[in-house]
């Protein structure tokens, strides 16, 4: 057994040498080798490489230029992911949890990874237990293991009891000896897993994955048909022509850049937010916050600064004997007590000092700063917890004392001093201050048999402790942004509902006019549907327990809402875990930072609009890029089926598809995916993309085939190469118009982008060395005019399809 002085440095070194450490370094995802493998060895890269080798065997090198896509996709993907990984690793170090360890008789704070087996660990409220262990000392220690077991009730821990890594200290304090560390611990990697840079479930990722599966299946079915049709076509001469046509059909169906652009847009979003001191611990959280329609806010640390300032103490004994006078609110900061009650003042001072001496929260720190010393010694105590909202201590010769929320200490006041105390506390709370009530008890609180404690009834209120919180300067502006964006706001706090209502009114929560608008959570129904009904009609709730915070999140989700939850205290951790998007403050407890998807490292709630805007940019721009890629897949498939039925040559050569893909998909898709975009999120990513891409792709395919056949008919001496020239120009015209449609609203940089693309095509067509020498285009005035006429007709039909989709979207909005 480790002595109370902890391990010696020599003993620590022995365990480190033996590998008995809690090592789990900050990890934002895959290592370099894994990143390279994941970006290079993909199904579509393998397919493109195979097709590239086949084209080389035909001796027509120009048609193999699509092989450069493999290199470009892989290089860009590797570069961006490595860059993102390095940035996130640096931020993860800033966000890494620490632990308090006793070594050589001294307490020191170390990284969780530096813990070794048999270390003596100090546990305080708000900590996430860093390793499995056995309790050595306990002062009201209570552990919440719901993140591991699903059991919601806190468990009191006595010496000899086991604690598990990943559980949360919700009350009291204690020491435990680490018995299992690292891979041997029950949940040692829980916090590290929450920080991983990963592509977890999202509508974009799920929709893109589904598209890729469909495309892969179609290629397996259509590929052999096209190859068979090309070999039996009278338009092909030799196996080289047949293979080239089949390869062109398959290359056109490969969405070579869609996955890259999706990942790239996510990564750039993460890096953009990192520059604003926001750590994205799960990548699709950037997208997820764009879908949020309800934000649940904790008051302390979110709407207000996390610090609490002591203001004064009001002695209720003197006030009751007065004719309603008492100490005036906002009295001088030096006037803590009524000067006529020195004896009672001393008792109150000692009681407050002892009750808060070992507590580890902002409120206790503020009180201890005012009353740093006490001559009293505790015989027993009940520590503060978010569920009880009170603490108690018993002192030899001084009796028991209770400090806590007035409505929790005196839930059913009598008509005497108790009611006067509650009324005075409510009046102070209505001004936005935090109020605690101090009362001596005739006997210590008794255990109720369920791990909790019950206060005696005959409490005589002695003093009110008044504390102030500073409202954040940027809170009102931030909340105004959410309101303008149609996002509902719910303030759910453990504080007095009148205090919460007053603060909410000051920062401009819609529908809240003052303290009376705060709902006491003790009156909330337990039924989820009934709770959801109350939540729809009210925005501010006080005296909310941790279990109720989870219930609020669950009730909103049952109504179909996408819920974001912000918080900084241990009482917020479980609700953050259940919310669709959990947002923790960087200065909050280790538990909240471990379970959240987003961490505001500097604790500034004002960053949330940036996160929402970034999420909307990502989701809207990826949809644009997906439209471009899917349009190409649709017209490539339609052309492939056409030639399979007609046994004609494929209307486009591989090198011409490379030109089309680069100028009308790859380059514009890259810029559109990374450009600014403030469009509000609309659900239904995949159906909406299909509604535009399928008709547009069919129109493009019909126009391309019409251009191909027109040249074969109008020019009797023309061959496949000449007809492919017209088809290529038609597809370029229709596709450039598609780019201009998807780029709307057209602003300066988008106009420059489209104009630049048109300029690139014009240069290629005008320079014979490029047109004929590289892209196998045989351009004449007649073919160019034919392509422009047919392309213009196709562009008009694309405009019709776009407006039809837009009208349907407007009708649904």
mmCIF file with all atom_site columns, N, CA and C in Angstrom, residues 576-641:
data_model
loop_
_atom_site.group_PDB
_atom_site.id
_atom_site.type_symbol
_atom_site.label_atom_id
_atom_site.label_alt_id
_atom_site.label_comp_id
_atom_site.label_asym_id
_atom_site.label_entity_id
_atom_site.label_seq_id
_atom_site.pdbx_PDB_ins_code
_atom_site.Cartn_x
_atom_site.Cartn_y
_atom_site.Cartn_z
_atom_site.occupancy
_atom_site.B_iso_or_equiv
_atom_site.pdbx_formal_charge
_atom_site.auth_seq_id
_atom_site.auth_comp_id
_atom_site.auth_asym_id
_atom_site.auth_atom_id
_atom_site.pdbx_PDB_model_num
ATOM 1   N N  . UNK A 1 576 ? -24.027 17.795 -21.684 1.00 0.00 ? 576 UNK A N  1
ATOM 2   C CA . UNK A 1 576 ? -23.153 18.019 -22.834 1.00 0.00 ? 576 UNK A CA 1
ATOM 3   C C  . UNK A 1 576 ? -22.941 16.723 -23.605 1.00 0.00 ? 576 UNK A C  1
ATOM 4   N N  . UNK A 1 577 ? -22.799 15.636 -22.876 1.00 0.00 ? 577 UNK A N  1
ATOM 5   C CA . UNK A 1 577 ? -22.581 14.338 -23.516 1.00 0.00 ? 577 UNK A CA 1
ATOM 6   C C  . UNK A 1 577 ? -23.793 13.918 -24.334 1.00 0.00 ? 577 UNK A C  1
ATOM 7   N N  . UNK A 1 578 ? -25.002 14.190 -23.834 1.00 0.00 ? 578 UNK A N  1
ATOM 8   C CA . UNK A 1 578 ? -26.223 13.772 -24.514 1.00 0.00 ? 578 UNK A CA 1
ATOM 9   C C  . UNK A 1 578 ? -26.613 14.700 -25.660 1.00 0.00 ? 578 UNK A C  1
ATOM 10  N N  . UNK A 1 579 ? -26.202 15.954 -25.592 1.00 0.00 ? 579 UNK A N  1
ATOM 11  C CA . UNK A 1 579 ? -26.610 16.924 -26.617 1.00 0.00 ? 579 UNK A CA 1
ATOM 12  C C  . UNK A 1 579 ? -26.025 16.548 -27.975 1.00 0.00 ? 579 UNK A C  1
ATOM 13  N N  . UNK A 1 580 ? -26.669 17.029 -29.040 1.00 0.00 ? 580 UNK A N  1
ATOM 14  C CA . UNK A 1 580 ? -26.142 16.794 -30.386 1.00 0.00 ? 580 UNK A CA 1
ATOM 15  C C  . UNK A 1 580 ? -24.771 17.435 -30.535 1.00 0.00 ? 580 UNK A C  1
ATOM 16  N N  . UNK A 1 581 ? -24.623 18.627 -29.956 1.00 0.00 ? 581 UNK A N  1
ATOM 17  C CA . UNK A 1 581 ? -23.340 19.315 -29.949 1.00 0.00 ? 581 UNK A CA 1
ATOM 18  C C  . UNK A 1 581 ? -23.090 19.839 -28.543 1.00 0.00 ? 581 UNK A C  1
ATOM 19  N N  . UNK A 1 582 ? -22.040 19.348 -27.903 1.00 0.00 ? 582 UNK A N  1
ATOM 20  C CA . UNK A 1 582 ? -21.650 19.836 -26.591 1.00 0.00 ? 582 UNK A CA 1
ATOM 21  C C  . UNK A 1 582 ? -20.539 20.852 -26.718 1.00 0.00 ? 582 UNK A C  1
ATOM 22  N N  . UNK A 1 583 ? -20.722 22.015 -26.092 1.00 0.00 ? 583 UNK A N  1
ATOM 23  C CA . UNK A 1 583 ? -19.736 23.097 -26.170 1.00 0.00 ? 583 UNK A CA 1
ATOM 24  C C  . UNK A 1 583 ? -19.255 23.400 -24.757 1.00 0.00 ? 583 UNK A C  1
ATOM 25  N N  . UNK A 1 584 ? -17.989 23.134 -24.488 1.00 0.00 ? 584 UNK A N  1
ATOM 26  C CA . UNK A 1 584 ? -17.422 23.362 -23.157 1.00 0.00 ? 584 UNK A CA 1
ATOM 27  C C  . UNK A 1 584 ? -16.544 24.598 -23.162 1.00 0.00 ? 584 UNK A C  1
ATOM 28  N N  . UNK A 1 585 ? -16.508 25.260 -22.026 1.00 0.00 ? 585 UNK A N  1
ATOM 29  C CA . UNK A 1 585 ? -15.616 26.401 -21.849 1.00 0.00 ? 585 UNK A CA 1
ATOM 30  C C  . UNK A 1 585 ? -14.225 25.893 -21.455 1.00 0.00 ? 585 UNK A C  1
ATOM 31  N N  . UNK A 1 586 ? -13.205 26.494 -22.030 1.00 0.00 ? 586 UNK A N  1
ATOM 32  C CA . UNK A 1 586 ? -11.843 26.039 -21.770 1.00 0.00 ? 586 UNK A CA 1
ATOM 33  C C  . UNK A 1 586 ? -11.433 26.171 -20.324 1.00 0.00 ? 586 UNK A C  1
ATOM 34  N N  . UNK A 1 587 ? -12.060 27.097 -19.590 1.00 0.00 ? 587 UNK A N  1
ATOM 35  C CA . UNK A 1 587 ? -11.737 27.268 -18.180 1.00 0.00 ? 587 UNK A CA 1
ATOM 36  C C  . UNK A 1 587 ? -12.669 26.464 -17.285 1.00 0.00 ? 587 UNK A C  1
ATOM 37  N N  . UNK A 1 588 ? -13.458 25.571 -17.873 1.00 0.00 ? 588 UNK A N  1
ATOM 38  C CA . UNK A 1 588 ? -14.389 24.762 -17.104 1.00 0.00 ? 588 UNK A CA 1
ATOM 39  C C  . UNK A 1 588 ? -13.739 23.519 -16.547 1.00 0.00 ? 588 UNK A C  1
ATOM 40  N N  . UNK A 1 589 ? -14.567 22.623 -16.007 1.00 0.00 ? 589 UNK A N  1
ATOM 41  C CA . UNK A 1 589 ? -14.057 21.412 -15.369 1.00 0.00 ? 589 UNK A CA 1
ATOM 42  C C  . UNK A 1 589 ? -13.517 20.449 -16.419 1.00 0.00 ? 589 UNK A C  1
ATOM 43  N N  . UNK A 1 590 ? -12.625 19.568 -15.958 1.00 0.00 ? 590 UNK A N  1
ATOM 44  C CA . UNK A 1 590 ? -12.043 18.561 -16.861 1.00 0.00 ? 590 UNK A CA 1
ATOM 45  C C  . UNK A 1 590 ? -13.122 17.664 -17.437 1.00 0.00 ? 590 UNK A C  1
ATOM 46  N N  . UNK A 1 591 ? -14.145 17.380 -16.647 1.00 0.00 ? 591 UNK A N  1
ATOM 47  C CA . UNK A 1 591 ? -15.205 16.495 -17.104 1.00 0.00 ? 591 UNK A CA 1
ATOM 48  C C  . UNK A 1 591 ? -15.940 17.068 -18.305 1.00 0.00 ? 591 UNK A C  1
ATOM 49  N N  . UNK A 1 592 ? -16.280 18.357 -18.264 1.00 0.00 ? 592 UNK A N  1
ATOM 50  C CA . UNK A 1 592 ? -17.006 18.955 -19.376 1.00 0.00 ? 592 UNK A CA 1
ATOM 51  C C  . UNK A 1 592 ? -16.135 19.020 -20.625 1.00 0.00 ? 592 UNK A C  1
ATOM 52  N N  . UNK A 1 593 ? -14.879 19.338 -20.459 1.00 0.00 ? 593 UNK A N  1
ATOM 53  C CA . UNK A 1 593 ? -13.990 19.419 -21.623 1.00 0.00 ? 593 UNK A CA 1
ATOM 54  C C  . UNK A 1 593 ? -13.757 18.051 -22.246 1.00 0.00 ? 593 UNK A C  1
ATOM 55  N N  . UNK A 1 594 ? -13.833 16.997 -21.450 1.00 0.00 ? 594 UNK A N  1
ATOM 56  C CA . UNK A 1 594 ? -13.584 15.658 -21.968 1.00 0.00 ? 594 UNK A CA 1
ATOM 57  C C  . UNK A 1 594 ? -14.724 15.154 -22.836 1.00 0.00 ? 594 UNK A C  1
ATOM 58  N N  . UNK A 1 595 ? -15.961 15.529 -22.512 1.00 0.00 ? 595 UNK A N  1
ATOM 59  C CA . UNK A 1 595 ? -17.108 14.960 -23.218 1.00 0.00 ? 595 UNK A CA 1
ATOM 60  C C  . UNK A 1 595 ? -17.630 15.857 -24.331 1.00 0.00 ? 595 UNK A C  1
ATOM 61  N N  . UNK A 1 596 ? -17.162 17.091 -24.425 1.00 0.00 ? 596 UNK A N  1
ATOM 62  C CA . UNK A 1 596 ? -17.709 18.040 -25.409 1.00 0.00 ? 596 UNK A CA 1
ATOM 63  C C  . UNK A 1 596 ? -17.092 17.827 -26.782 1.00 0.00 ? 596 UNK A C  1
ATOM 64  N N  . UNK A 1 597 ? -17.850 18.184 -27.824 1.00 0.00 ? 597 UNK A N  1
ATOM 65  C CA . UNK A 1 597 ? -17.305 18.155 -29.184 1.00 0.00 ? 597 UNK A CA 1
ATOM 66  C C  . UNK A 1 597 ? -16.520 19.418 -29.510 1.00 0.00 ? 597 UNK A C  1
ATOM 67  N N  . UNK A 1 598 ? -16.890 20.514 -28.888 1.00 0.00 ? 598 UNK A N  1
ATOM 68  C CA . UNK A 1 598 ? -16.207 21.781 -29.105 1.00 0.00 ? 598 UNK A CA 1
ATOM 69  C C  . UNK A 1 598 ? -15.763 22.344 -27.769 1.00 0.00 ? 598 UNK A C  1
ATOM 70  N N  . UNK A 1 599 ? -14.563 22.913 -27.741 1.00 0.00 ? 599 UNK A N  1
ATOM 71  C CA . UNK A 1 599 ? -14.066 23.557 -26.532 1.00 0.00 ? 599 UNK A CA 1
ATOM 72  C C  . UNK A 1 599 ? -13.654 24.982 -26.895 1.00 0.00 ? 599 UNK A C  1
ATOM 73  N N  . UNK A 1 600 ? -14.278 25.959 -26.241 1.00 0.00 ? 600 UNK A N  1
ATOM 74  C CA . UNK A 1 600 ? -13.890 27.356 -26.425 1.00 0.00 ? 600 UNK A CA 1
ATOM 75  C C  . UNK A 1 600 ? -12.726 27.617 -25.486 1.00 0.00 ? 600 UNK A C  1
ATOM 76  N N  . UNK A 1 601 ? -11.505 27.537 -26.025 1.00 0.00 ? 601 UNK A N  1
ATOM 77  C CA . UNK A 1 601 ? -10.313 27.501 -25.191 1.00 0.00 ? 601 UNK A CA 1
ATOM 78  C C  . UNK A 1 601 ? -10.159 28.743 -24.326 1.00 0.00 ? 601 UNK A C  1
ATOM 79  N N  . UNK A 1 602 ? -10.561 29.888 -24.833 1.00 0.00 ? 602 UNK A N  1
ATOM 80  C CA . UNK A 1 602 ? -10.451 31.100 -24.020 1.00 0.00 ? 602 UNK A CA 1
ATOM 81  C C  . UNK A 1 602 ? -11.734 31.393 -23.252 1.00 0.00 ? 602 UNK A C  1
ATOM 82  N N  . UNK A 1 603 ? -12.691 30.446 -23.294 1.00 0.00 ? 603 UNK A N  1
ATOM 83  C CA . UNK A 1 603 ? -13.909 30.589 -22.514 1.00 0.00 ? 603 UNK A CA 1
ATOM 84  C C  . UNK A 1 603 ? -14.853 31.670 -22.992 1.00 0.00 ? 603 UNK A C  1
ATOM 85  N N  . UNK A 1 604 ? -14.706 32.123 -24.229 1.00 0.00 ? 604 UNK A N  1
ATOM 86  C CA . UNK A 1 604 ? -15.546 33.222 -24.734 1.00 0.00 ? 604 UNK A CA 1
ATOM 87  C C  . UNK A 1 604 ? -16.734 32.668 -25.516 1.00 0.00 ? 604 UNK A C  1
ATOM 88  N N  . UNK A 1 605 ? -17.920 32.849 -24.936 1.00 0.00 ? 605 UNK A N  1
ATOM 89  C CA . UNK A 1 605 ? -19.156 32.423 -25.566 1.00 0.00 ? 605 UNK A CA 1
ATOM 90  C C  . UNK A 1 605 ? -19.368 33.124 -26.907 1.00 0.00 ? 605 UNK A C  1
ATOM 91  N N  . UNK A 1 606 ? -18.757 34.277 -27.087 1.00 0.00 ? 606 UNK A N  1
ATOM 92  C CA . UNK A 1 606 ? -18.928 35.065 -28.314 1.00 0.00 ? 606 UNK A CA 1
ATOM 93  C C  . UNK A 1 606 ? -18.370 34.359 -29.547 1.00 0.00 ? 606 UNK A C  1
ATOM 94  N N  . UNK A 1 607 ? -17.599 33.288 -29.363 1.00 0.00 ? 607 UNK A N  1
ATOM 95  C CA . UNK A 1 607 ? -17.071 32.563 -30.519 1.00 0.00 ? 607 UNK A CA 1
ATOM 96  C C  . UNK A 1 607 ? -18.143 31.698 -31.192 1.00 0.00 ? 607 UNK A C  1
ATOM 97  N N  . UNK A 1 608 ? -19.238 31.419 -30.497 1.00 0.00 ? 608 UNK A N  1
ATOM 98  C CA . UNK A 1 608 ? -20.231 30.498 -31.048 1.00 0.00 ? 608 UNK A CA 1
ATOM 99  C C  . UNK A 1 608 ? -20.816 30.957 -32.388 1.00 0.00 ? 608 UNK A C  1
ATOM 100 N N  . UNK A 1 609 ? -21.126 32.234 -32.580 1.00 0.00 ? 609 UNK A N  1
ATOM 101 C CA . UNK A 1 609 ? -21.583 32.636 -33.918 1.00 0.00 ? 609 UNK A CA 1
ATOM 102 C C  . UNK A 1 609 ? -20.574 32.307 -35.015 1.00 0.00 ? 609 UNK A C  1
ATOM 103 N N  . UNK A 1 610 ? -19.281 32.428 -34.713 1.00 0.00 ? 610 UNK A N  1
ATOM 104 C CA . UNK A 1 610 ? -18.260 32.063 -35.696 1.00 0.00 ? 610 UNK A CA 1
ATOM 105 C C  . UNK A 1 610 ? -18.348 30.575 -36.030 1.00 0.00 ? 610 UNK A C  1
ATOM 106 N N  . UNK A 1 611 ? -18.591 29.769 -35.005 1.00 0.00 ? 611 UNK A N  1
ATOM 107 C CA . UNK A 1 611 ? -18.676 28.328 -35.218 1.00 0.00 ? 611 UNK A CA 1
ATOM 108 C C  . UNK A 1 611 ? -19.902 27.997 -36.056 1.00 0.00 ? 611 UNK A C  1
ATOM 109 N N  . UNK A 1 612 ? -21.033 28.634 -35.747 1.00 0.00 ? 612 UNK A N  1
ATOM 110 C CA . UNK A 1 612 ? -22.242 28.403 -36.527 1.00 0.00 ? 612 UNK A CA 1
ATOM 111 C C  . UNK A 1 612 ? -22.024 28.822 -37.980 1.00 0.00 ? 612 UNK A C  1
ATOM 112 N N  . UNK A 1 613 ? -21.439 29.999 -38.170 1.00 0.00 ? 613 UNK A N  1
ATOM 113 C CA . UNK A 1 613 ? -21.196 30.493 -39.526 1.00 0.00 ? 613 UNK A CA 1
ATOM 114 C C  . UNK A 1 613 ? -20.261 29.553 -40.277 1.00 0.00 ? 613 UNK A C  1
ATOM 115 N N  . UNK A 1 614 ? -19.238 29.040 -39.597 1.00 0.00 ? 614 UNK A N  1
ATOM 116 C CA . UNK A 1 614 ? -18.303 28.117 -40.248 1.00 0.00 ? 614 UNK A CA 1
ATOM 117 C C  . UNK A 1 614 ? -19.005 26.821 -40.627 1.00 0.00 ? 614 UNK A C  1
ATOM 118 N N  . UNK A 1 615 ? -19.866 26.330 -39.738 1.00 0.00 ? 615 UNK A N  1
ATOM 119 C CA . UNK A 1 615 ? -20.621 25.125 -40.053 1.00 0.00 ? 615 UNK A CA 1
ATOM 120 C C  . UNK A 1 615 ? -21.519 25.319 -41.255 1.00 0.00 ? 615 UNK A C  1
ATOM 121 N N  . UNK A 1 616 ? -22.153 26.476 -41.322 1.00 0.00 ? 616 UNK A N  1
ATOM 122 C CA . UNK A 1 616 ? -23.024 26.742 -42.468 1.00 0.00 ? 616 UNK A CA 1
ATOM 123 C C  . UNK A 1 616 ? -22.236 26.882 -43.755 1.00 0.00 ? 616 UNK A C  1
ATOM 124 N N  . UNK A 1 617 ? -21.058 27.480 -43.658 1.00 0.00 ? 617 UNK A N  1
ATOM 125 C CA . UNK A 1 617 ? -20.208 27.591 -44.840 1.00 0.00 ? 617 UNK A CA 1
ATOM 126 C C  . UNK A 1 617 ? -19.829 26.206 -45.349 1.00 0.00 ? 617 UNK A C  1
ATOM 127 N N  . UNK A 1 618 ? -19.429 25.349 -44.429 1.00 0.00 ? 618 UNK A N  1
ATOM 128 C CA . UNK A 1 618 ? -19.011 23.997 -44.810 1.00 0.00 ? 618 UNK A CA 1
ATOM 129 C C  . UNK A 1 618 ? -20.157 23.242 -45.473 1.00 0.00 ? 618 UNK A C  1
ATOM 130 N N  . UNK A 1 619 ? -21.314 23.241 -44.823 1.00 0.00 ? 619 UNK A N  1
ATOM 131 C CA . UNK A 1 619 ? -22.420 22.423 -45.300 1.00 0.00 ? 619 UNK A CA 1
ATOM 132 C C  . UNK A 1 619 ? -22.956 22.925 -46.646 1.00 0.00 ? 619 UNK A C  1
ATOM 133 N N  . UNK A 1 620 ? -23.030 24.252 -46.814 1.00 0.00 ? 620 UNK A N  1
ATOM 134 C CA . UNK A 1 620 ? -23.546 24.811 -48.063 1.00 0.00 ? 620 UNK A CA 1
ATOM 135 C C  . UNK A 1 620 ? -22.551 24.621 -49.208 1.00 0.00 ? 620 UNK A C  1
ATOM 136 N N  . UNK A 1 621 ? -21.276 24.785 -48.919 1.00 0.00 ? 621 UNK A N  1
ATOM 137 C CA . UNK A 1 621 ? -20.281 24.687 -49.982 1.00 0.00 ? 621 UNK A CA 1
ATOM 138 C C  . UNK A 1 621 ? -20.043 23.256 -50.417 1.00 0.00 ? 621 UNK A C  1
ATOM 139 N N  . UNK A 1 622 ? -20.084 22.313 -49.478 1.00 0.00 ? 622 UNK A N  1
ATOM 140 C CA . UNK A 1 622 ? -19.942 20.910 -49.871 1.00 0.00 ? 622 UNK A CA 1
ATOM 141 C C  . UNK A 1 622 ? -21.130 20.491 -50.726 1.00 0.00 ? 622 UNK A C  1
ATOM 142 N N  . UNK A 1 623 ? -22.303 21.038 -50.422 1.00 0.00 ? 623 UNK A N  1
ATOM 143 C CA . UNK A 1 623 ? -23.471 20.726 -51.258 1.00 0.00 ? 623 UNK A CA 1
ATOM 144 C C  . UNK A 1 623 ? -23.255 21.222 -52.682 1.00 0.00 ? 623 UNK A C  1
ATOM 145 N N  . UNK A 1 624 ? -22.679 22.406 -52.819 1.00 0.00 ? 624 UNK A N  1
ATOM 146 C CA . UNK A 1 624 ? -22.375 22.918 -54.158 1.00 0.00 ? 624 UNK A CA 1
ATOM 147 C C  . UNK A 1 624 ? -21.425 21.991 -54.894 1.00 0.00 ? 624 UNK A C  1
ATOM 148 N N  . UNK A 1 625 ? -20.346 21.607 -54.206 1.00 0.00 ? 625 UNK A N  1
ATOM 149 C CA . UNK A 1 625 ? -19.357 20.738 -54.843 1.00 0.00 ? 625 UNK A CA 1
ATOM 150 C C  . UNK A 1 625 ? -19.970 19.388 -55.186 1.00 0.00 ? 625 UNK A C  1
ATOM 151 N N  . UNK A 1 626 ? -20.803 18.855 -54.291 1.00 0.00 ? 626 UNK A N  1
ATOM 152 C CA . UNK A 1 626 ? -21.442 17.563 -54.553 1.00 0.00 ? 626 UNK A CA 1
ATOM 153 C C  . UNK A 1 626 ? -22.336 17.640 -55.785 1.00 0.00 ? 626 UNK A C  1
ATOM 154 N N  . UNK A 1 627 ? -23.017 18.770 -55.963 1.00 0.00 ? 627 UNK A N  1
ATOM 155 C CA . UNK A 1 627 ? -23.842 18.950 -57.156 1.00 0.00 ? 627 UNK A CA 1
ATOM 156 C C  . UNK A 1 627 ? -23.004 18.844 -58.425 1.00 0.00 ? 627 UNK A C  1
ATOM 157 N N  . UNK A 1 628 ? -21.853 19.517 -58.435 1.00 0.00 ? 628 UNK A N  1
ATOM 158 C CA . UNK A 1 628 ? -20.986 19.482 -59.616 1.00 0.00 ? 628 UNK A CA 1
ATOM 159 C C  . UNK A 1 628 ? -20.530 18.061 -59.929 1.00 0.00 ? 628 UNK A C  1
ATOM 160 N N  . UNK A 1 629 ? -20.064 17.357 -58.895 1.00 0.00 ? 629 UNK A N  1
ATOM 161 C CA . UNK A 1 629 ? -19.555 16.001 -59.123 1.00 0.00 ? 629 UNK A CA 1
ATOM 162 C C  . UNK A 1 629 ? -20.666 15.049 -59.552 1.00 0.00 ? 629 UNK A C  1
ATOM 163 N N  . UNK A 1 630 ? -21.820 15.166 -58.909 1.00 0.00 ? 630 UNK A N  1
ATOM 164 C CA . UNK A 1 630 ? -22.884 14.231 -59.229 1.00 0.00 ? 630 UNK A CA 1
ATOM 165 C C  . UNK A 1 630 ? -23.467 14.488 -60.614 1.00 0.00 ? 630 UNK A C  1
ATOM 166 N N  . UNK A 1 631 ? -23.498 15.736 -61.044 1.00 0.00 ? 631 UNK A N  1
ATOM 167 C CA . UNK A 1 631 ? -23.938 16.030 -62.407 1.00 0.00 ? 631 UNK A CA 1
ATOM 168 C C  . UNK A 1 631 ? -23.059 15.277 -63.403 1.00 0.00 ? 631 UNK A C  1
ATOM 169 N N  . UNK A 1 632 ? -21.737 15.307 -63.164 1.00 0.00 ? 632 UNK A N  1
ATOM 170 C CA . UNK A 1 632 ? -20.830 14.587 -64.064 1.00 0.00 ? 632 UNK A CA 1
ATOM 171 C C  . UNK A 1 632 ? -21.090 13.087 -64.023 1.00 0.00 ? 632 UNK A C  1
ATOM 172 N N  . UNK A 1 633 ? -21.313 12.552 -62.844 1.00 0.00 ? 633 UNK A N  1
ATOM 173 C CA . UNK A 1 633 ? -21.589 11.122 -62.727 1.00 0.00 ? 633 UNK A CA 1
ATOM 174 C C  . UNK A 1 633 ? -22.864 10.742 -63.474 1.00 0.00 ? 633 UNK A C  1
ATOM 175 N N  . UNK A 1 634 ? -23.882 11.605 -63.368 1.00 0.00 ? 634 UNK A N  1
ATOM 176 C CA . UNK A 1 634 ? -25.154 11.303 -64.019 1.00 0.00 ? 634 UNK A CA 1
ATOM 177 C C  . UNK A 1 634 ? -25.004 11.336 -65.539 1.00 0.00 ? 634 UNK A C  1
ATOM 178 N N  . UNK A 1 635 ? -24.368 12.387 -66.082 1.00 0.00 ? 635 UNK A N  1
ATOM 179 C CA . UNK A 1 635 ? -24.278 12.424 -67.557 1.00 0.00 ? 635 UNK A CA 1
ATOM 180 C C  . UNK A 1 635 ? -23.308 11.371 -68.069 1.00 0.00 ? 635 UNK A C  1
ATOM 181 N N  . UNK A 1 636 ? -22.301 11.017 -67.306 1.00 0.00 ? 636 UNK A N  1
ATOM 182 C CA . UNK A 1 636 ? -21.409 9.930  -67.728 1.00 0.00 ? 636 UNK A CA 1
ATOM 183 C C  . UNK A 1 636 ? -22.148 8.604  -67.758 1.00 0.00 ? 636 UNK A C  1
ATOM 184 N N  . UNK A 1 637 ? -22.984 8.361  -66.724 1.00 0.00 ? 637 UNK A N  1
ATOM 185 C CA . UNK A 1 637 ? -23.771 7.131  -66.692 1.00 0.00 ? 637 UNK A CA 1
ATOM 186 C C  . UNK A 1 637 ? -24.775 7.099  -67.838 1.00 0.00 ? 637 UNK A C  1
ATOM 187 N N  . UNK A 1 638 ? -25.452 8.237  -68.074 1.00 0.00 ? 638 UNK A N  1
ATOM 188 C CA . UNK A 1 638 ? -26.450 8.294  -69.142 1.00 0.00 ? 638 UNK A CA 1
ATOM 189 C C  . UNK A 1 638 ? -25.803 8.037  -70.506 1.00 0.00 ? 638 UNK A C  1
ATOM 190 N N  . UNK A 1 639 ? -24.636 8.626  -70.735 1.00 0.00 ? 639 UNK A N  1
ATOM 191 C CA . UNK A 1 639 ? -23.939 8.393  -71.997 1.00 0.00 ? 639 UNK A CA 1
ATOM 192 C C  . UNK A 1 639 ? -23.482 6.946  -72.114 1.00 0.00 ? 639 UNK A C  1
ATOM 193 N N  . UNK A 1 640 ? -23.032 6.366  -71.000 1.00 0.00 ? 640 UNK A N  1
ATOM 194 C CA . UNK A 1 640 ? -22.591 4.977  -71.020 1.00 0.00 ? 640 UNK A CA 1
ATOM 195 C C  . UNK A 1 640 ? -23.746 4.051  -71.375 1.00 0.00 ? 640 UNK A C  1
ATOM 196 N N  . UNK A 1 641 ? -24.913 4.279  -70.786 1.00 0.00 ? 641 UNK A N  1
ATOM 197 C CA . UNK A 1 641 ? -26.075 3.452  -71.101 1.00 0.00 ? 641 UNK A CA 1
ATOM 198 C C  . UNK A 1 641 ? -26.509 3.650  -72.554 1.00 0.00 ? 641 UNK A C  1
#
